[in-house]
Amino acid sequence: MSEKLIYIKSYGCQMNVYDSNRIKDLFLDKGYKITTDVSEANLTVLNTCHIREKAVEKVYSDIGRIKKIKNNKKDMKLIVAGCVAQAEGNEIKKRSPDVDFVVGPQSYHKLPDMIKNIEPSINSEFLQNEKFKNLVYNASHGSSEFLSIQEGCDKFCSFCVVPYTRGPEFSRPIDEIIEETKKYAANGVKEIILLGQNVNAYHGTSQDGKSRDLSYLMSKIEEIEEVKRIRYMTSHPLDMKDSLIKAHADNTKLMPFLHLPIQSGSNKVLKKMNRKHTVDDYLKIVDKIRNVRPDIAMSSDFIVGFPNETDKDFEDTMRFIQKVKFVIAYSFIYSPRPGTPAQHKDNIEILVKKARLTALQSLLNEQQYEYNKTFLNTTMEVLFEKVGRHENQFVGRTIYNQSTFTNSKQKLLNQVLNVKITNSTNYSLECQI
Ligand code: SAH
Ligand code: SF4
Ligand code: F3S
């Protein structure tokens, strides 16, 4: 019998990357091989994202493209997984009859049985921890590994689909996470990036039945010798407990980087977004964390053009950014999403939205440029994670999560080294060993 090949494309956030890795592992375990050429695949998996309209459009255009390949190749099955699958399950099959299977983010462990037709071809159950008990865990590459520890969200921000696509919030037990971490560590992984849509709301149980928070979990991971670096994302300001702030002082392996989305610098807009925190609450967190870790690198997410956002609201956001100073941040034009409370309120002209996005991004770029420049001629600790595009080029990350590259005849992969920074731009640093 000829070889079975699987092609997987991941859209959206890091949690989807983690899920795609698990889907790969499930099928590698069943004797499949990975292909990067969709035209030779027997199984094609699109692990989709529903967060903004553009992300969804991309999925449907990819389905159209794959449909043509599939029509010339009778033995390909097309699977739509992820958040679009969860949100639009039945519609996908109606709209695109070429899709064979549809599976949501909490039930994809059933895929092998779905393909054998032992399970129905659409599955959008929220099975929570049952998924994790039925997955396969192999490290995907050498240095850094994503690890989902918490899923779902109960916060219901008025713009956001995540509570509907990922389901109610839940945390995995401590032991399972430690076991998974040890497996990756034994495979040579040096950095663990703990993931959750609300990762700092983590409250998993330990063996003694006690509920434990993120700082406790990270102190257990710190004890694992081979793990050199710990990161976590994405956090919510409401769950930024003192124990977690303290971990930034105490945990020797926790990196000094905090991705903490605020979305807007206007209290009026935050209220309409149902964020349940104010700008001041956020600034207090920044103060507290800079108190214990003065060099912490701050990162955030912003939405511009939220319904009824005025010029004044936007200026408040710009002033807020000037005050905090971010080393990196992600910004998006508001996209009305089906089923969310803000869906029908979209009322800011697209030209205004675009102008605000441009202004905001140029301020963020400027801050990033200035920040990176401060490291010129200094020595920094870097974990080299991958080979670059050029020969003998290696790419790594500083403790502040900046991307760094260098040329070297020596193999640098998977090493933590002290390097000298020789050049800087707004998006990366160049270094010498
Ligand atoms: N759980 C994280 C973020 C999840 S989504 C949090 O609570 O912050 C990632 C980012 O996408 C969000 O921070 C937000 O900035 C953006 N986003 C979410 N819904 C959006 C929408 N409808 N339009 C534009 N951007 C959106
Ligand atoms: Fe979405 Fe808000 Fe939940 Fe983040 S906290 S996932 S933005 S609903
Ligand atoms: Fe997208 Fe789902 Fe992640 S909507 S951002 S893939 S949780």
Short mmCIF file of C-alpha atoms and ligand atoms in Angstrom, two decimals:
data_model
loop_
_atom_site.label_atom_id
_atom_site.label_comp_id
_atom_site.label_asym_id
_atom_site.label_seq_id
_atom_site.Cartn_x
_atom_site.Cartn_y
_atom_site.Cartn_z
CA MET A 1 0.00 0.00 0.00
CA SER A 2 1.26 3.47 -0.82
CA GLU A 3 2.14 6.05 1.80
CA LYS A 4 -0.61 8.18 3.35
CA LEU A 5 0.14 11.89 3.41
CA ILE A 6 -1.40 14.64 5.52
CA TYR A 7 -1.26 18.39 4.84
CA ILE A 8 -2.13 20.85 7.63
CA LYS A 9 -2.55 24.60 7.41
CA SER A 10 -2.94 26.61 10.61
CA TYR A 11 -4.64 30.02 10.74
CA GLY A 12 -4.98 32.40 13.68
CA CYS A 13 -3.46 32.17 17.13
CA GLN A 14 -0.79 30.06 18.85
CA MET A 15 -3.46 27.81 20.35
CA ASN A 16 -4.31 26.77 16.82
CA VAL A 17 -0.62 26.05 16.17
CA TYR A 18 -0.63 23.81 19.25
CA ASP A 19 -3.81 22.06 18.05
CA SER A 20 -2.31 21.60 14.58
CA ASN A 21 0.75 19.99 16.16
CA ARG A 22 -1.54 17.61 18.03
CA ILE A 23 -3.47 16.76 14.85
CA LYS A 24 -0.13 16.02 13.15
CA ASP A 25 0.89 13.78 16.06
CA LEU A 26 -2.46 11.93 15.99
CA PHE A 27 -1.98 11.01 12.34
CA LEU A 28 1.79 10.38 12.49
CA ASP A 29 0.83 7.86 15.14
CA LYS A 30 -1.49 6.21 12.61
CA GLY A 31 1.32 5.88 10.06
CA TYR A 32 0.73 9.06 8.05
CA LYS A 33 3.60 11.27 6.84
CA ILE A 34 3.51 15.07 6.70
CA THR A 35 3.51 16.79 3.31
CA THR A 36 3.87 20.50 2.57
CA ASP A 37 2.40 20.01 -0.91
CA VAL A 38 -1.39 19.99 -0.73
CA SER A 39 -1.72 18.46 -4.21
CA GLU A 40 -0.24 15.15 -3.03
CA ALA A 41 -2.14 14.95 0.29
CA ASN A 42 -4.62 12.21 1.17
CA LEU A 43 -5.86 14.28 4.10
CA THR A 44 -5.99 18.06 4.00
CA VAL A 45 -6.71 19.82 7.28
CA LEU A 46 -7.50 23.54 7.49
CA ASN A 47 -7.28 24.54 11.15
CA THR A 48 -9.21 27.78 10.95
CA CYS A 49 -9.67 31.10 12.78
CA HIS A 50 -12.92 33.05 13.21
CA ILE A 51 -11.59 36.14 15.01
CA ARG A 52 -12.02 38.69 12.17
CA GLU A 53 -13.95 38.58 8.92
CA LYS A 54 -10.76 38.53 6.83
CA ALA A 55 -9.56 35.37 8.56
CA VAL A 56 -12.80 33.60 7.60
CA GLU A 57 -12.73 34.86 3.99
CA LYS A 58 -9.26 33.38 3.64
CA VAL A 59 -10.54 29.96 4.70
CA TYR A 60 -13.35 29.95 2.14
CA SER A 61 -10.99 31.06 -0.63
CA ASP A 62 -8.58 28.25 0.34
CA ILE A 63 -11.44 25.75 0.30
CA GLY A 64 -12.24 26.91 -3.26
CA ARG A 65 -8.64 26.41 -4.33
CA ILE A 66 -8.36 22.97 -2.72
CA LYS A 67 -11.67 21.90 -4.21
CA LYS A 68 -10.10 22.12 -7.70
CA ILE A 69 -7.14 19.97 -6.64
CA LYS A 70 -9.48 17.54 -4.93
CA ASN A 71 -11.66 17.11 -8.02
CA ASN A 72 -8.64 15.83 -9.95
CA LYS A 73 -7.59 13.54 -7.16
CA LYS A 74 -10.26 11.17 -5.96
CA ASP A 75 -8.60 10.00 -2.74
CA MET A 76 -8.31 13.30 -0.86
CA LYS A 77 -10.47 14.05 2.18
CA LEU A 78 -10.88 17.69 3.21
CA ILE A 79 -11.23 18.50 6.89
CA VAL A 80 -12.17 21.91 8.28
CA ALA A 81 -11.10 22.16 11.93
CA GLY A 82 -10.73 25.04 14.40
CA CYS A 83 -12.85 28.05 15.22
CA VAL A 84 -14.67 28.51 11.89
CA ALA A 85 -15.64 24.84 12.08
CA GLN A 86 -17.09 25.44 15.54
CA ALA A 87 -18.93 28.61 14.59
CA GLU A 88 -20.26 27.60 11.17
CA GLY A 89 -20.23 23.78 11.21
CA ASN A 90 -23.36 22.96 9.21
CA GLU A 91 -23.07 26.02 6.96
CA ILE A 92 -19.59 25.00 5.83
CA LYS A 93 -20.89 21.68 4.53
CA LYS A 94 -23.84 23.39 2.86
CA ARG A 95 -21.72 26.13 1.34
CA SER A 96 -18.89 23.79 0.34
CA PRO A 97 -20.06 20.19 -0.20
CA ASP A 98 -16.45 19.28 -0.96
CA VAL A 99 -15.65 19.52 2.73
CA ASP A 100 -15.80 15.96 4.10
CA PHE A 101 -15.38 16.54 7.85
CA VAL A 102 -15.95 19.44 10.21
CA VAL A 103 -14.49 19.37 13.72
CA GLY A 104 -14.27 22.01 16.47
CA PRO A 105 -11.28 22.90 18.67
CA GLN A 106 -12.42 20.81 21.65
CA SER A 107 -13.20 17.55 19.84
CA TYR A 108 -10.52 17.06 17.16
CA HIS A 109 -9.11 14.01 18.98
CA LYS A 110 -12.05 12.19 17.33
CA LEU A 111 -10.72 12.90 13.83
CA PRO A 112 -9.14 9.46 13.25
CA ASP A 113 -12.48 7.80 14.10
CA MET A 114 -14.42 10.32 12.05
CA ILE A 115 -12.31 9.42 9.03
CA LYS A 116 -13.03 5.73 9.59
CA ASN A 117 -16.72 6.73 9.68
CA ILE A 118 -17.07 5.38 13.24
CA GLU A 119 -17.98 8.90 14.37
CA PRO A 120 -20.30 11.44 12.69
CA SER A 121 -18.70 13.74 10.11
CA ILE A 122 -19.50 16.92 12.06
CA ASN A 123 -18.40 17.31 15.67
CA SER A 124 -18.67 20.52 17.66
CA GLU A 125 -18.90 19.17 21.21
CA PHE A 126 -17.11 20.97 24.05
CA LEU A 127 -15.50 17.88 25.57
CA GLN A 128 -12.88 19.84 27.49
CA ASN A 129 -10.33 17.65 29.23
CA GLU A 130 -11.41 14.51 27.38
CA LYS A 131 -9.58 15.93 24.36
CA PHE A 132 -6.28 16.24 26.21
CA LYS A 133 -6.56 12.67 27.53
CA ASN A 134 -6.83 11.33 23.98
CA LEU A 135 -4.10 13.26 22.20
CA VAL A 136 -0.52 12.38 21.25
CA TYR A 137 2.33 14.63 22.38
CA ASN A 138 5.63 14.81 20.50
CA ALA A 139 7.79 17.94 20.38
CA SER A 140 7.37 19.66 17.01
CA HIS A 141 10.80 21.23 16.77
CA GLY A 142 14.03 21.68 18.68
CA SER A 143 13.98 24.65 21.02
CA SER A 144 10.66 26.17 21.92
CA GLU A 145 7.30 24.45 22.35
CA PHE A 146 3.75 25.76 22.77
CA LEU A 147 1.72 24.04 25.48
CA SER A 148 -2.00 24.77 26.00
CA ILE A 149 -2.85 24.74 29.71
CA GLN A 150 -6.16 26.59 29.69
CA GLU A 151 -8.89 26.85 27.10
CA GLY A 152 -11.98 28.87 26.43
CA CYS A 153 -13.21 32.12 27.89
CA ASP A 154 -16.05 33.28 30.14
CA LYS A 155 -15.39 37.01 29.73
CA PHE A 156 -17.59 37.78 26.72
CA CYS A 157 -16.01 41.01 25.48
CA SER A 158 -18.68 42.47 23.21
CA PHE A 159 -16.55 42.21 20.03
CA CYS A 160 -15.13 38.72 20.47
CA VAL A 161 -16.09 35.25 19.16
CA VAL A 162 -13.72 33.23 21.35
CA PRO A 163 -16.25 32.38 24.13
CA TYR A 164 -18.47 30.86 21.40
CA THR A 165 -15.75 29.09 19.39
CA ARG A 166 -13.56 27.75 22.20
CA GLY A 167 -16.34 27.31 24.75
CA PRO A 168 -16.39 27.80 28.52
CA GLU A 169 -13.14 28.34 30.35
CA PHE A 170 -11.37 25.31 31.84
CA SER A 171 -7.88 24.48 33.12
CA ARG A 172 -5.89 21.28 32.68
CA PRO A 173 -4.63 19.51 35.83
CA ILE A 174 -1.08 20.32 37.00
CA ASP A 175 0.20 16.73 36.66
CA GLU A 176 -0.81 16.38 33.02
CA ILE A 177 0.95 19.61 32.14
CA ILE A 178 4.12 18.64 34.00
CA GLU A 179 4.14 15.24 32.31
CA GLU A 180 3.77 16.87 28.89
CA THR A 181 6.50 19.40 29.69
CA LYS A 182 8.89 16.60 30.73
CA LYS A 183 8.24 14.80 27.46
CA TYR A 184 9.18 17.89 25.46
CA ALA A 185 12.20 18.55 27.71
CA ALA A 186 13.43 15.00 27.10
CA ASN A 187 13.19 15.73 23.36
CA GLY A 188 15.56 18.69 23.78
CA VAL A 189 13.05 21.54 24.15
CA LYS A 190 14.55 24.47 26.11
CA GLU A 191 11.62 26.89 26.25
CA ILE A 192 7.98 26.22 27.17
CA ILE A 193 5.34 28.76 26.14
CA LEU A 194 2.18 28.19 28.20
CA LEU A 195 -0.95 29.04 26.24
CA GLY A 196 -4.52 29.97 26.99
CA GLN A 197 -7.05 32.51 25.75
CA ASN A 198 -7.03 33.66 29.38
CA VAL A 199 -3.87 31.95 30.50
CA ASN A 200 -3.58 33.89 33.77
CA ALA A 201 -7.06 32.71 34.80
CA TYR A 202 -5.44 29.26 35.07
CA HIS A 203 -6.74 27.32 38.10
CA GLY A 204 -5.88 23.65 37.56
CA THR A 205 -5.93 21.05 40.32
CA SER A 206 -2.85 19.40 41.75
CA GLN A 207 -2.67 15.78 42.95
CA ASP A 208 -3.86 16.75 46.45
CA GLY A 209 -7.07 18.12 44.92
CA LYS A 210 -6.14 21.75 45.58
CA SER A 211 -6.81 24.44 43.00
CA ARG A 212 -3.50 25.98 41.87
CA ASP A 213 -2.75 29.17 39.96
CA LEU A 214 -0.36 30.00 37.14
CA SER A 215 2.48 31.08 39.43
CA TYR A 216 2.35 27.67 41.18
CA LEU A 217 2.37 25.81 37.87
CA MET A 218 5.35 27.82 36.66
CA SER A 219 7.25 27.13 39.90
CA LYS A 220 6.80 23.40 39.19
CA ILE A 221 8.07 23.83 35.63
CA GLU A 222 11.04 25.84 36.96
CA GLU A 223 12.11 22.65 38.79
CA ILE A 224 12.56 20.76 35.51
CA GLU A 225 16.30 20.95 34.87
CA GLU A 226 16.26 20.88 31.04
CA VAL A 227 13.73 23.73 30.75
CA LYS A 228 15.65 27.02 30.60
CA ARG A 229 12.88 29.46 29.71
CA ILE A 230 9.18 29.86 30.54
CA ARG A 231 6.73 32.22 28.85
CA TYR A 232 2.93 32.53 28.98
CA MET A 233 0.23 34.15 26.88
CA THR A 234 -2.43 35.66 26.59
CA SER A 235 -3.26 37.35 29.86
CA HIS A 236 -6.28 39.43 30.85
CA PRO A 237 -5.89 42.47 33.15
CA LEU A 238 -8.65 41.20 35.48
CA ASP A 239 -6.67 38.04 36.25
CA MET A 240 -3.30 39.69 36.88
CA LYS A 241 -3.01 38.45 40.48
CA ASP A 242 -0.26 39.53 42.89
CA SER A 243 1.10 35.96 42.97
CA LEU A 244 1.73 36.16 39.21
CA ILE A 245 3.39 39.56 39.49
CA LYS A 246 5.57 38.13 42.27
CA ALA A 247 6.54 35.21 40.02
CA HIS A 248 8.23 37.75 37.74
CA ALA A 249 10.58 38.49 40.64
CA ASP A 250 10.97 34.94 42.01
CA ASN A 251 10.84 32.48 39.14
CA THR A 252 14.38 32.33 37.73
CA LYS A 253 13.24 30.87 34.40
CA LEU A 254 10.27 33.15 33.74
CA MET A 255 11.12 35.59 30.94
CA PRO A 256 10.66 39.34 31.59
CA PHE A 257 7.94 39.80 28.97
CA LEU A 258 4.21 40.37 29.47
CA HIS A 259 1.62 40.32 26.71
CA LEU A 260 -1.36 42.05 28.29
CA PRO A 261 -4.03 43.23 25.83
CA ILE A 262 -5.99 46.36 26.76
CA GLN A 263 -7.81 46.99 23.41
CA SER A 264 -8.43 50.72 24.01
CA GLY A 265 -7.08 53.60 26.10
CA SER A 266 -10.56 55.09 26.59
CA ASN A 267 -12.63 54.06 29.61
CA LYS A 268 -15.83 54.79 27.70
CA VAL A 269 -14.83 52.37 24.93
CA LEU A 270 -13.56 49.76 27.43
CA LYS A 271 -16.97 49.82 29.07
CA LYS A 272 -18.76 49.32 25.75
CA MET A 273 -16.35 46.47 25.03
CA ASN A 274 -17.40 44.84 28.31
CA ARG A 275 -13.76 44.60 29.35
CA LYS A 276 -14.60 45.12 33.07
CA HIS A 277 -11.35 47.03 33.74
CA THR A 278 -10.34 50.67 33.36
CA VAL A 279 -7.23 52.31 31.96
CA ASP A 280 -6.20 53.06 35.53
CA ASP A 281 -6.49 49.39 36.55
CA TYR A 282 -4.11 48.59 33.72
CA LEU A 283 -1.63 51.32 34.67
CA LYS A 284 -1.62 50.03 38.26
CA ILE A 285 -0.65 46.56 37.02
CA VAL A 286 2.17 48.06 34.95
CA ASP A 287 3.42 49.93 38.02
CA LYS A 288 3.30 46.84 40.21
CA ILE A 289 5.13 44.66 37.74
CA ARG A 290 7.77 47.30 36.98
CA ASN A 291 8.28 47.55 40.70
CA VAL A 292 9.39 43.93 40.96
CA ARG A 293 10.86 43.67 37.45
CA PRO A 294 11.90 47.15 36.20
CA ASP A 295 13.07 45.79 32.85
CA ILE A 296 9.79 43.95 32.02
CA ALA A 297 8.97 44.22 28.31
CA MET A 298 5.30 45.14 27.85
CA SER A 299 3.17 44.09 24.89
CA SER A 300 -0.52 44.57 24.10
CA ASP A 301 -3.40 44.34 21.58
CA PHE A 302 -5.49 47.27 20.31
CA ILE A 303 -8.72 47.53 18.35
CA VAL A 304 -9.39 50.77 16.45
CA GLY A 305 -12.76 51.89 15.09
CA PHE A 306 -14.86 50.13 17.69
CA PRO A 307 -18.51 51.37 17.43
CA ASN A 308 -18.84 55.03 18.51
CA GLU A 309 -15.08 55.48 19.04
CA THR A 310 -14.54 59.26 18.76
CA ASP A 311 -11.38 61.15 17.87
CA LYS A 312 -11.03 61.91 21.56
CA ASP A 313 -11.28 58.20 22.48
CA PHE A 314 -8.62 57.44 19.93
CA GLU A 315 -6.37 60.21 21.25
CA ASP A 316 -6.76 58.68 24.72
CA THR A 317 -5.45 55.41 23.29
CA MET A 318 -2.46 57.20 21.74
CA ARG A 319 -1.72 58.95 25.03
CA PHE A 320 -1.99 55.66 26.89
CA ILE A 321 0.57 54.08 24.54
CA GLN A 322 2.90 57.03 25.07
CA LYS A 323 2.60 56.58 28.80
CA VAL A 324 3.21 52.82 29.02
CA LYS A 325 5.68 52.37 26.14
CA PHE A 326 5.29 48.98 24.48
CA VAL A 327 8.12 46.94 23.05
CA ILE A 328 5.71 45.37 20.59
CA ALA A 329 1.93 45.45 20.11
CA TYR A 330 -0.70 44.13 17.72
CA SER A 331 -3.45 46.34 16.37
CA PHE A 332 -6.56 45.61 14.37
CA ILE A 333 -9.46 47.40 12.71
CA TYR A 334 -12.71 46.46 14.43
CA SER A 335 -14.47 43.65 12.57
CA PRO A 336 -18.14 43.00 13.40
CA ARG A 337 -18.58 39.31 14.24
CA PRO A 338 -21.74 37.20 13.98
CA GLY A 339 -23.43 36.46 17.29
CA THR A 340 -21.47 39.03 19.33
CA PRO A 341 -23.26 41.91 21.13
CA ALA A 342 -21.42 44.62 19.16
CA GLN A 343 -22.14 43.02 15.78
CA HIS A 344 -24.75 45.48 14.48
CA LYS A 345 -23.20 48.63 15.90
CA ASP A 346 -20.30 49.06 13.47
CA ASN A 347 -20.53 52.77 12.54
CA ILE A 348 -17.04 54.17 11.98
CA GLU A 349 -16.14 54.91 8.37
CA ILE A 350 -13.46 52.65 6.93
CA LEU A 351 -11.24 55.61 5.99
CA VAL A 352 -11.31 56.84 9.59
CA LYS A 353 -10.54 53.34 10.85
CA LYS A 354 -7.60 53.03 8.47
CA ALA A 355 -6.20 56.45 9.40
CA ARG A 356 -6.38 55.57 13.10
CA LEU A 357 -4.70 52.22 12.52
CA THR A 358 -1.88 53.87 10.56
CA ALA A 359 -1.30 56.50 13.25
CA LEU A 360 -1.35 53.93 16.02
CA GLN A 361 1.00 51.55 14.22
CA SER A 362 3.51 54.27 13.44
CA LEU A 363 3.61 55.26 17.11
CA LEU A 364 4.10 51.62 18.11
CA ASN A 365 6.80 51.17 15.47
CA GLU A 366 8.61 54.23 16.74
CA GLN A 367 8.52 52.89 20.30
CA GLN A 368 9.78 49.51 19.12
CA TYR A 369 12.62 51.16 17.18
CA GLU A 370 13.66 53.29 20.15
CA TYR A 371 13.47 50.30 22.48
CA ASN A 372 15.58 48.03 20.29
CA LYS A 373 18.16 50.79 19.82
CA THR A 374 18.87 50.86 23.57
CA PHE A 375 20.44 47.40 23.26
CA LEU A 376 23.11 48.36 20.71
CA ASN A 377 26.59 47.22 21.85
CA THR A 378 25.18 45.48 24.93
CA THR A 379 25.44 41.78 25.76
CA MET A 380 22.22 39.78 25.74
CA GLU A 381 21.20 36.20 26.39
CA VAL A 382 19.70 34.54 23.31
CA LEU A 383 18.11 31.15 22.67
CA PHE A 384 18.81 30.17 19.05
CA GLU A 385 15.67 28.53 17.68
CA LYS A 386 15.95 28.15 13.92
CA VAL A 387 18.12 28.49 10.86
CA GLY A 388 17.70 31.69 8.87
CA ARG A 389 17.01 32.21 5.20
CA HIS A 390 20.69 32.69 4.37
CA GLU A 391 23.47 30.13 4.60
CA ASN A 392 25.01 29.84 8.11
CA GLN A 393 22.37 32.20 9.51
CA PHE A 394 20.75 31.46 12.88
CA VAL A 395 17.72 33.15 14.41
CA GLY A 396 16.91 33.35 18.10
CA ARG A 397 15.08 35.32 20.77
CA THR A 398 16.35 37.56 23.54
CA ILE A 399 14.86 37.31 27.02
CA TYR A 400 12.59 40.24 26.02
CA ASN A 401 11.30 38.21 23.05
CA GLN A 402 13.10 40.27 20.39
CA SER A 403 14.05 38.39 17.25
CA THR A 404 17.84 38.24 16.78
CA PHE A 405 19.97 36.85 13.98
CA THR A 406 23.63 36.17 13.31
CA ASN A 407 25.94 34.37 10.90
CA SER A 408 28.07 31.58 12.26
CA LYS A 409 30.03 28.61 10.93
CA GLN A 410 29.42 26.90 14.27
CA LYS A 411 26.03 25.27 14.80
CA LEU A 412 24.09 27.46 17.24
CA LEU A 413 20.70 25.76 17.21
CA ASN A 414 19.08 25.07 20.55
CA GLN A 415 21.78 26.86 22.55
CA VAL A 416 21.39 29.67 25.06
CA LEU A 417 24.32 32.04 24.44
CA ASN A 418 25.47 35.49 25.43
CA VAL A 419 25.83 37.63 22.33
CA LYS A 420 26.79 41.18 21.47
CA ILE A 421 24.14 43.31 19.71
CA THR A 422 25.68 44.97 16.64
CA ASN A 423 22.67 46.38 14.81
CA SER A 424 18.99 47.12 15.49
CA THR A 425 15.81 47.91 13.56
CA ASN A 426 12.20 48.19 14.72
CA TYR A 427 11.60 44.47 14.26
CA SER A 428 14.91 42.72 14.93
CA LEU A 429 18.43 42.81 16.31
CA GLU A 430 21.64 41.61 14.71
CA CYS A 431 24.24 40.04 16.96
CA GLN A 432 27.71 38.50 17.16
CA ILE A 433 28.82 35.54 19.22
N1 SAH B 1 -7.85 36.39 24.82
C1 SAH B 1 -7.13 37.49 24.39
C2 SAH B 1 -7.23 37.81 22.92
C3 SAH B 1 -7.98 36.98 21.99
S1 SAH B 1 -8.16 37.47 20.35
C4 SAH B 1 -7.55 38.70 25.19
O1 SAH B 1 -8.44 38.62 25.98
O2 SAH B 1 -6.99 39.74 25.01
C5 SAH B 1 -6.70 38.34 19.93
C6 SAH B 1 -6.93 39.78 19.62
O3 SAH B 1 -7.74 39.94 18.46
C7 SAH B 1 -7.68 40.55 20.70
O4 SAH B 1 -6.86 40.94 21.73
C8 SAH B 1 -8.23 41.72 19.92
O5 SAH B 1 -7.33 42.80 19.90
C9 SAH B 1 -8.39 41.18 18.51
N2 SAH B 1 -9.81 40.99 18.17
C10 SAH B 1 -10.69 40.15 18.74
N3 SAH B 1 -11.91 40.29 18.19
C11 SAH B 1 -11.80 41.27 17.25
C12 SAH B 1 -12.72 41.89 16.36
N4 SAH B 1 -14.01 41.56 16.35
N5 SAH B 1 -12.26 42.86 15.54
C13 SAH B 1 -10.95 43.22 15.56
N6 SAH B 1 -10.04 42.67 16.39
C14 SAH B 1 -10.45 41.70 17.23
FE1 SF4 B 2 -12.17 37.45 23.67
FE2 SF4 B 2 -12.36 39.05 25.73
FE3 SF4 B 2 -12.25 36.44 26.12
FE4 SF4 B 2 -10.10 37.74 25.30
S1 SF4 B 2 -11.14 38.02 27.27
S2 SF4 B 2 -10.87 35.83 24.50
S3 SF4 B 2 -10.96 39.32 23.98
S4 SF4 B 2 -13.89 37.53 25.13
FE1 F3S B 3 -8.78 32.59 16.00
FE2 F3S B 3 -9.88 30.72 17.44
FE3 F3S B 3 -7.47 31.58 18.03
S1 F3S B 3 -10.92 32.47 16.61
S2 F3S B 3 -7.52 33.70 17.39
S3 F3S B 3 -8.05 30.52 16.21
S4 F3S B 3 -9.05 30.97 19.45
#
